[in-house]
CSV table of C-alpha atoms in Angstrom, one decimal:
chain,number,residue,atom,x,y,z
A,66,MET,CA,225.6,195.0,-62.3
A,67,VAL,CA,225.4,195.0,-66.1
A,68,PHE,CA,228.7,194.2,-68.0
A,69,ASP,CA,229.2,195.2,-71.6
A,70,VAL,CA,232.8,196.3,-72.0
A,71,PRO,CA,233.2,195.0,-75.7
A,72,ALA,CA,230.4,197.3,-76.9
A,73,GLU,CA,231.8,200.2,-79.0
A,74,ASP,CA,229.8,200.3,-82.2
A,75,GLY,CA,227.5,198.4,-84.5
A,76,GLY,CA,225.1,195.8,-83.2
A,77,ALA,CA,226.8,195.4,-79.8
A,78,LEU,CA,226.4,199.1,-79.1
A,79,SER,CA,222.7,198.9,-80.2
A,80,VAL,CA,222.1,196.1,-77.7
A,81,LEU,CA,223.7,198.1,-74.9
A,82,ASN,CA,221.9,201.3,-75.7
A,83,ASP,CA,218.5,199.6,-76.1
A,84,PHE,CA,218.9,197.9,-72.7
A,85,TYR,CA,220.1,201.1,-71.0
A,86,ASN,CA,217.0,202.9,-72.4
A,87,GLU,CA,214.8,200.1,-71.1
A,88,VAL,CA,216.3,200.3,-67.6
A,89,SER,CA,216.0,204.1,-67.7
A,90,ASN,CA,212.2,203.9,-68.2
A,91,ILE,CA,211.6,201.5,-65.3
A,92,ASN,CA,209.8,203.2,-62.3
A,93,ASP,CA,211.4,201.1,-59.7
A,94,LYS,CA,213.3,203.1,-57.0
A,95,ASN,CA,214.1,199.9,-55.1
A,96,SER,CA,216.5,198.6,-57.8
A,97,ASN,CA,219.9,200.1,-58.4
A,98,TRP,CA,221.8,199.5,-61.6
A,99,ILE,CA,225.5,199.7,-62.3
A,100,PHE,CA,226.6,199.6,-66.0
A,101,VAL,CA,230.2,198.6,-66.5
A,102,ILE,CA,231.4,199.7,-70.0
A,103,SER,CA,234.5,200.8,-71.9
A,104,THR,CA,234.2,203.7,-74.3
A,105,PRO,CA,230.5,204.5,-74.8
A,106,THR,CA,228.9,207.4,-72.9
A,107,LEU,CA,225.8,206.7,-70.7
A,108,ASN,CA,224.2,209.2,-68.4
A,109,GLU,CA,223.9,208.5,-64.7
A,110,THR,CA,220.6,208.8,-63.0
A,111,GLU,CA,219.3,208.5,-59.4
A,112,ASN,CA,219.4,204.7,-59.6
A,113,ILE,CA,221.9,204.1,-62.5
A,114,LYS,CA,225.6,204.3,-61.9
A,115,VAL,CA,228.1,204.1,-64.8
A,116,LEU,CA,231.6,202.8,-64.5
A,117,ARG,CA,233.8,203.4,-67.6
A,118,PHE,CA,237.1,201.6,-68.3
A,119,PRO,CA,238.3,202.8,-71.8
A,120,TRP,CA,241.8,201.2,-71.2
A,121,ILE,CA,240.2,197.8,-71.8
A,122,LYS,CA,240.3,198.5,-75.5
A,123,LYS,CA,244.1,198.8,-75.6
A,124,SER,CA,244.7,195.1,-76.2
A,125,TRP,CA,243.4,191.6,-75.7
A,126,ALA,CA,245.7,191.4,-72.6
A,127,HIS,CA,244.0,194.4,-71.1
A,128,ARG,CA,240.6,192.8,-71.6
A,129,TYR,CA,241.8,189.5,-70.1
A,130,PHE,CA,243.2,191.3,-67.1
A,131,PHE,CA,239.9,193.1,-66.6
A,132,ASP,CA,237.8,190.0,-67.0
A,133,GLN,CA,239.8,187.9,-64.6
A,134,PHE,CA,240.7,190.3,-61.9
A,135,VAL,CA,239.0,193.7,-62.1
A,136,ALA,CA,235.4,192.6,-62.9
A,137,PRO,CA,235.1,190.1,-60.0
A,138,LYS,CA,236.4,192.7,-57.6
A,139,LEU,CA,233.8,195.3,-58.8
A,140,VAL,CA,231.0,192.8,-58.1
A,141,LYS,CA,232.3,192.2,-54.6
A,142,LYS,CA,233.0,195.9,-53.9
A,143,HIS,CA,229.5,197.0,-54.8
A,144,LYS,CA,227.9,194.1,-53.1
A,145,VAL,CA,226.0,193.1,-56.2
A,146,ASP,CA,223.0,190.8,-56.0
A,147,LYS,CA,222.8,189.9,-59.6
A,148,VAL,CA,225.0,190.1,-62.7
A,149,PHE,CA,223.7,190.6,-66.2
A,150,SER,CA,226.4,190.0,-68.9
A,151,LEU,CA,225.6,191.5,-72.3
A,152,GLN,CA,229.0,190.4,-73.6
A,153,ASN,CA,228.4,186.7,-74.4
A,154,VAL,CA,230.5,185.4,-71.5
A,155,THR,CA,230.0,185.2,-67.8
A,156,ILE,CA,232.2,187.0,-65.2
A,157,PRO,CA,234.5,184.4,-63.5
A,158,HIS,CA,235.0,183.7,-59.7
A,159,LEU,CA,231.5,184.9,-58.6
A,160,ASN,CA,229.0,183.4,-56.2
A,161,CYS,CA,226.0,185.6,-57.1
A,162,GLU,CA,223.4,184.8,-59.8
A,163,GLN,CA,224.5,185.5,-63.4
A,164,ILE,CA,222.2,186.0,-66.4
A,165,LEU,CA,223.9,185.8,-69.8
A,166,TYR,CA,222.9,187.4,-73.0
A,167,VAL,CA,224.3,185.6,-76.1
A,168,HIS,CA,224.2,187.5,-79.4
A,169,GLN,CA,227.5,186.3,-80.9
A,170,SER,CA,226.5,183.7,-83.5
A,171,LEU,CA,230.0,182.8,-84.9
A,172,PRO,CA,230.5,179.8,-82.7
A,173,PHE,CA,227.1,178.4,-83.6
A,174,VAL,CA,226.9,178.7,-87.4
A,175,GLU,CA,227.6,175.9,-89.9
A,176,TYR,CA,230.2,177.8,-91.8
A,177,LYS,CA,233.7,177.4,-90.3
A,178,PHE,CA,236.5,179.8,-91.0
A,179,SER,CA,240.0,178.6,-91.4
A,180,PHE,CA,242.9,180.4,-89.7
A,181,THR,CA,244.3,181.6,-93.0
A,182,GLU,CA,240.9,182.8,-94.2
A,183,ASN,CA,240.2,185.0,-91.2
A,184,LYS,CA,242.2,184.9,-88.0
A,185,LEU,CA,239.8,186.9,-85.9
A,186,PHE,CA,236.7,184.8,-86.9
A,187,TRP,CA,238.7,181.6,-86.4
A,188,ILE,CA,239.6,182.8,-82.8
A,189,TYR,CA,235.9,183.5,-82.2
A,190,GLN,CA,234.8,180.1,-83.4
A,191,ASN,CA,237.6,178.0,-81.8
A,192,ILE,CA,238.8,179.8,-78.7
A,193,ILE,CA,236.2,182.5,-77.6
A,194,GLY,CA,233.5,180.1,-78.7
A,195,LYS,CA,234.6,177.5,-76.1
A,196,LYS,CA,234.4,180.3,-73.5
A,197,ILE,CA,230.9,181.2,-74.6
A,198,ILE,CA,229.8,177.6,-74.5
A,199,HIS,CA,231.3,177.2,-71.0
A,200,SER,CA,229.5,180.4,-69.9
A,201,ILE,CA,226.1,179.1,-71.2
A,202,LYS,CA,226.6,176.1,-69.0
A,203,SER,CA,227.6,178.0,-65.9
A,204,ALA,CA,225.1,180.9,-66.1
A,205,GLN,CA,221.8,180.5,-64.2
A,206,LYS,CA,219.8,181.8,-67.2
A,207,VAL,CA,220.6,182.5,-70.8
A,208,ILE,CA,218.9,184.9,-73.2
A,209,VAL,CA,219.1,184.7,-77.0
A,210,GLN,CA,217.4,186.6,-79.8
A,211,THR,CA,216.1,183.8,-82.0
A,212,GLU,CA,214.7,180.2,-81.9
A,213,TRP,CA,217.5,179.0,-84.2
A,214,MET,CA,220.1,180.4,-81.7
A,215,LYS,CA,218.4,178.6,-78.9
A,216,ALA,CA,218.5,175.3,-80.8
A,217,ALA,CA,222.2,175.8,-81.7
A,218,CYS,CA,223.1,176.6,-78.1
A,219,LEU,CA,221.2,173.6,-76.8
A,220,GLU,CA,223.0,171.3,-79.3
A,221,LYS,CA,226.4,172.6,-78.3
A,222,THR,CA,225.8,172.6,-74.5
A,223,MET,CA,223.1,170.0,-73.8
A,224,VAL,CA,221.7,172.3,-71.0
A,225,ASN,CA,218.1,172.1,-69.9
A,226,GLU,CA,215.8,173.7,-72.5
A,227,GLU,CA,214.1,175.8,-69.9
A,228,LYS,CA,217.4,177.5,-69.1
A,229,ILE,CA,217.5,179.4,-72.4
A,230,LYS,CA,214.9,182.1,-73.1
A,231,VAL,CA,214.2,183.7,-76.5
A,232,VAL,CA,213.7,187.5,-76.4
A,233,PRO,CA,213.7,189.0,-79.9
A,234,PRO,CA,215.3,192.5,-80.2
A,235,LYS,CA,213.0,195.5,-79.9
A,236,ILE,CA,211.7,196.6,-83.3
A,237,ASN,CA,210.8,200.3,-83.0
A,238,ILE,CA,209.4,201.0,-86.4
A,239,GLU,CA,206.8,203.6,-87.4
A,240,ILE,CA,206.0,202.6,-91.0
A,241,GLU,CA,204.8,205.5,-93.0
A,242,LYS,CA,204.7,204.0,-96.5
A,243,PHE,CA,205.2,200.6,-98.1
A,244,PHE,CA,207.2,199.2,-101.1
A,245,SER,CA,205.5,200.2,-104.4
A,246,GLU,CA,205.9,198.2,-107.5
A,247,SER,CA,207.4,200.1,-110.4
A,248,GLU,CA,210.0,199.5,-113.1
A,249,LYS,CA,212.5,201.7,-111.3
A,250,ASN,CA,211.9,200.1,-107.9
A,251,LEU,CA,212.2,196.6,-109.4
A,252,SER,CA,215.6,197.5,-110.8
A,253,THR,CA,217.1,199.1,-107.7
A,254,PHE,CA,218.8,197.0,-105.0
A,255,PHE,CA,219.9,198.0,-101.5
A,256,TYR,CA,222.2,196.3,-99.0
A,257,PRO,CA,222.4,198.1,-95.6
A,258,ALA,CA,225.3,196.3,-93.9
A,259,GLY,CA,228.7,196.9,-92.3
A,260,ALA,CA,232.1,195.9,-93.7
A,261,SER,CA,232.6,192.5,-92.0
A,262,TYR,CA,233.8,189.8,-94.3
A,263,TYR,CA,230.8,187.5,-93.6
A,264,LYS,CA,228.4,190.3,-94.7
A,265,ASN,CA,229.4,188.9,-98.1
A,266,HIS,CA,229.4,192.0,-100.3
A,267,ARG,CA,231.7,190.0,-102.6
A,268,ILE,CA,228.9,187.7,-103.8
A,269,ILE,CA,227.0,190.8,-105.0
A,270,VAL,CA,230.0,192.1,-106.9
A,271,GLU,CA,230.5,188.7,-108.5
A,272,ALA,CA,226.9,188.5,-109.5
A,273,CYS,CA,227.2,191.9,-111.2
A,274,ARG,CA,230.2,190.6,-113.1
A,275,GLU,CA,228.1,187.7,-114.3
A,276,LEU,CA,225.3,190.0,-115.4
A,277,LYS,CA,227.8,192.2,-117.2
A,278,LYS,CA,229.1,189.2,-119.2
A,279,LYS,CA,225.5,188.7,-120.4
A,280,GLU,CA,225.3,192.5,-121.2
A,281,ILE,CA,222.5,193.0,-118.7
A,282,ASN,CA,222.3,196.6,-117.6
A,283,GLY,CA,219.8,199.1,-116.4
A,284,TYR,CA,219.9,198.4,-112.7
A,285,LYS,CA,221.6,200.0,-109.6
A,286,ILE,CA,222.8,198.6,-106.3
A,287,PHE,CA,223.5,200.7,-103.2
A,288,PHE,CA,225.9,199.8,-100.4
A,289,THR,CA,226.0,201.6,-97.1
A,290,LEU,CA,229.8,201.7,-97.2
A,291,LYS,CA,232.4,204.2,-98.2
A,292,GLY,CA,234.7,201.7,-99.9
A,293,ASN,CA,237.7,202.1,-97.6
A,294,GLU,CA,236.6,200.4,-94.4
A,295,ASN,CA,239.1,197.6,-94.7
A,296,THR,CA,241.3,195.8,-97.2
A,297,HIS,CA,238.5,193.4,-98.3
A,298,ILE,CA,236.1,196.2,-99.0
A,299,ALA,CA,238.8,198.3,-100.7
A,300,ASP,CA,239.5,195.5,-103.1
A,301,LEU,CA,235.9,195.2,-104.0
A,302,TYR,CA,235.6,198.9,-104.5
A,303,LYS,CA,238.5,198.8,-106.9
A,304,ILE,CA,236.9,196.0,-108.9
A,305,VAL,CA,233.6,198.0,-109.1
A,306,GLN,CA,235.4,201.1,-110.3
A,307,GLU,CA,237.6,199.2,-112.8
A,308,MET,CA,234.7,197.2,-114.3
A,309,GLN,CA,232.3,200.2,-114.0
A,310,LEU,CA,229.7,198.0,-112.3
A,311,PRO,CA,226.4,199.8,-111.2
A,312,ILE,CA,227.2,199.6,-107.5
A,313,TYR,CA,227.2,202.8,-105.5
A,314,PHE,CA,229.0,203.2,-102.2
A,315,ILE,CA,226.8,205.8,-100.4
A,316,GLY,CA,228.3,205.5,-96.9
A,317,SER,CA,226.4,205.4,-93.6
A,318,ILE,CA,222.8,206.7,-93.8
A,319,SER,CA,220.1,207.5,-91.2
A,320,ARG,CA,217.5,205.0,-90.0
A,321,ALA,CA,214.9,207.1,-91.8
A,322,GLN,CA,216.8,206.9,-95.0
A,323,VAL,CA,217.1,203.1,-94.7
A,324,PHE,CA,213.4,202.8,-94.3
A,325,ASP,CA,212.9,205.0,-97.3
A,326,PHE,CA,215.1,202.6,-99.4
A,327,TYR,CA,212.9,199.7,-98.3
A,328,THR,CA,210.0,201.4,-100.1
A,329,LYS,CA,211.8,201.9,-103.4
A,330,SER,CA,214.3,199.1,-103.8
A,331,ILE,CA,214.8,195.3,-103.4
A,332,LEU,CA,216.7,194.3,-100.3
A,333,LEU,CA,219.8,192.2,-101.0
A,334,PHE,CA,220.9,190.3,-97.9
A,335,PRO,CA,223.7,187.8,-98.7
A,336,SER,CA,225.1,187.8,-95.1
A,337,TYR,CA,225.6,184.2,-93.9
A,338,ILE,CA,226.3,184.9,-90.3
A,339,GLU,CA,223.7,186.8,-88.2
A,340,THR,CA,221.9,186.2,-85.0
A,341,PHE,CA,218.7,187.9,-86.2
A,342,GLY,CA,219.1,189.7,-89.5
A,343,LEU,CA,217.1,192.9,-88.6
A,344,PRO,CA,216.9,194.3,-92.2
A,345,LEU,CA,215.0,191.2,-93.2
A,346,LEU,CA,212.2,191.9,-90.8
A,347,GLU,CA,212.3,195.7,-91.5
A,348,SER,CA,212.0,195.1,-95.3
A,349,LYS,CA,209.3,192.5,-94.7
A,350,LEU,CA,207.2,195.0,-92.6
A,351,HIS,CA,207.6,197.5,-95.4
A,352,LYS,CA,206.2,194.8,-97.8
A,353,GLY,CA,209.4,194.9,-99.8
A,354,MET,CA,210.9,192.3,-102.1
A,355,ILE,CA,213.9,190.4,-100.6
A,356,LEU,CA,216.7,188.3,-102.0
A,357,THR,CA,218.5,186.7,-99.2
A,358,ALA,CA,221.1,184.0,-98.3
A,359,ASP,CA,219.6,180.6,-97.5
A,360,THR,CA,220.2,180.5,-93.8
A,361,PRO,CA,218.4,179.5,-90.6
A,362,PHE,CA,218.0,183.1,-89.5
A,363,SER,CA,216.5,184.2,-92.8
A,364,HIS,CA,214.0,181.3,-92.8
A,365,GLU,CA,213.0,182.1,-89.3
A,366,VAL,CA,212.0,185.6,-90.4
A,367,LEU,CA,210.8,185.0,-93.9
A,368,ASP,CA,209.5,181.5,-94.5
A,369,VAL,CA,205.8,182.5,-94.9
A,370,TYR,CA,206.5,185.8,-96.7
A,371,PRO,CA,205.6,185.7,-100.4
A,372,ASN,CA,208.2,188.2,-101.6
A,373,ALA,CA,211.3,186.4,-100.2
A,374,TYR,CA,213.7,184.5,-102.5
A,375,PHE,CA,216.6,182.4,-101.2
A,376,PHE,CA,219.9,181.7,-102.8
A,377,ASP,CA,223.2,179.9,-101.9
A,378,ALA,CA,225.3,182.5,-100.1
A,379,PHE,CA,228.4,181.3,-101.9
A,380,ASN,CA,227.0,181.0,-105.4
A,381,SER,CA,227.1,184.3,-107.4
A,382,ILE,CA,225.5,182.7,-110.4
A,383,ALA,CA,222.4,181.8,-108.3
A,384,LEU,CA,222.1,185.4,-107.2
A,385,ALA,CA,222.6,186.7,-110.7
A,386,ARG,CA,220.0,184.3,-112.0
A,387,LEU,CA,217.4,185.6,-109.5
A,388,MET,CA,218.2,189.2,-110.4
A,389,LYS,CA,217.8,188.3,-114.1
A,390,GLN,CA,214.5,186.6,-113.4
A,391,ILE,CA,213.2,189.9,-111.9
A,392,PHE,CA,214.4,191.9,-114.9
A,393,ASP,CA,212.8,189.4,-117.3
A,394,GLY,CA,209.5,189.4,-115.4
A,395,GLU,CA,209.8,185.8,-114.5
A,396,ILE,CA,209.6,186.8,-110.8
A,397,SER,CA,207.0,189.4,-110.2
A,398,TYR,CA,206.0,191.3,-107.0
A,399,ARG,CA,203.2,189.7,-105.1
A,400,GLU,CA,200.9,191.9,-103.1
A,401,ALA,CA,202.2,191.2,-99.6
A,402,SER,CA,199.1,190.7,-97.4
A,403,ILE,CA,201.0,190.6,-94.1
A,404,LEU,CA,198.4,189.9,-91.4
A,405,LYS,CA,197.8,192.7,-89.0
A,406,GLN,CA,198.3,190.3,-86.1
A,407,GLU,CA,201.6,189.2,-87.4
A,408,SER,CA,202.8,192.8,-87.8
A,409,LYS,CA,201.7,193.5,-84.2
A,410,GLU,CA,203.6,190.5,-83.0
A,411,ASN,CA,206.8,191.6,-84.8
A,412,LEU,CA,206.5,195.1,-83.5
A,413,LYS,CA,205.7,193.9,-79.9
A,414,GLU,CA,208.2,195.2,-77.4
A,415,TYR,CA,210.0,192.5,-75.6
A,416,ALA,CA,211.5,193.6,-72.3
A,417,LEU,CA,214.9,192.1,-71.3
A,418,THR,CA,214.3,193.4,-67.8
A,419,ASP,CA,211.3,191.0,-67.5
A,420,GLN,CA,213.9,188.1,-67.6
A,421,LEU,CA,216.1,189.5,-64.8
């Protein structure tokens, strides 16, 4: 039985869909799968059953009731041999084997949110985080996406190192063309990210304000946002419009369009809370230039890459300085000789089902 009731959109939904597709392609008629979800739609097959509980999304109380009472009953009712939780926490009151997939990095990052700064993130770090740590201790096996997450989990829980396995997310990329060095491409920036506070769009806006003070123009930045996603983004959008900063809110775009941007723009990635940071690897495989926050996850992906430049995620002047160095030619594009073996390793398909 696979539990993933929180998954509704974004990265969580991608994890669910990727795993469902993996299970769908298994030619094993002796294994039966039951997916327990909330609002997404998954098709049933001969050996895949789908149980949907959309009412879970009504409130935290509904979710708590489901976790404590409904979920354990489902396991017993269907006589489940093994539970795989994709939702960062284990199912309580069970006797069968549980495998836990942890992809929520908030409890493990160095940056700590105050309650007044962001109530939801504070709850994740101080309340839900404790539940995640307890779940890591109680599960029979734990799966994470990166080595830095494994190290962070080990530090918090002190469990046996062998208990936690690293399985990077699947990277299904067919690269048709690479970044090309040109004056236009070296003055175009791209940030494919959602509207969460820690995605840190603010630092880019502040860097643009610094550049405007120095009367530096002739560049463009593209956000995959509309500008009205939440109060935080709406405030930034207002600043951009009032100051006439060269930032364009283009909204959500297709994966193919994202890949096309990697070939003709510099990736900006100021996010300071990620488990993996997929755009970093995608841009790297397109041989692009990358300006990214100085974080454990960015170093894990980019440390040996010649066109990656790191800056303090909370220092807009540092980001503005890097951008100016590119405009002035002090930082130039280096031919990215990514080894073929490295590319094959990054593109290798890691099967979660191999760990179950």
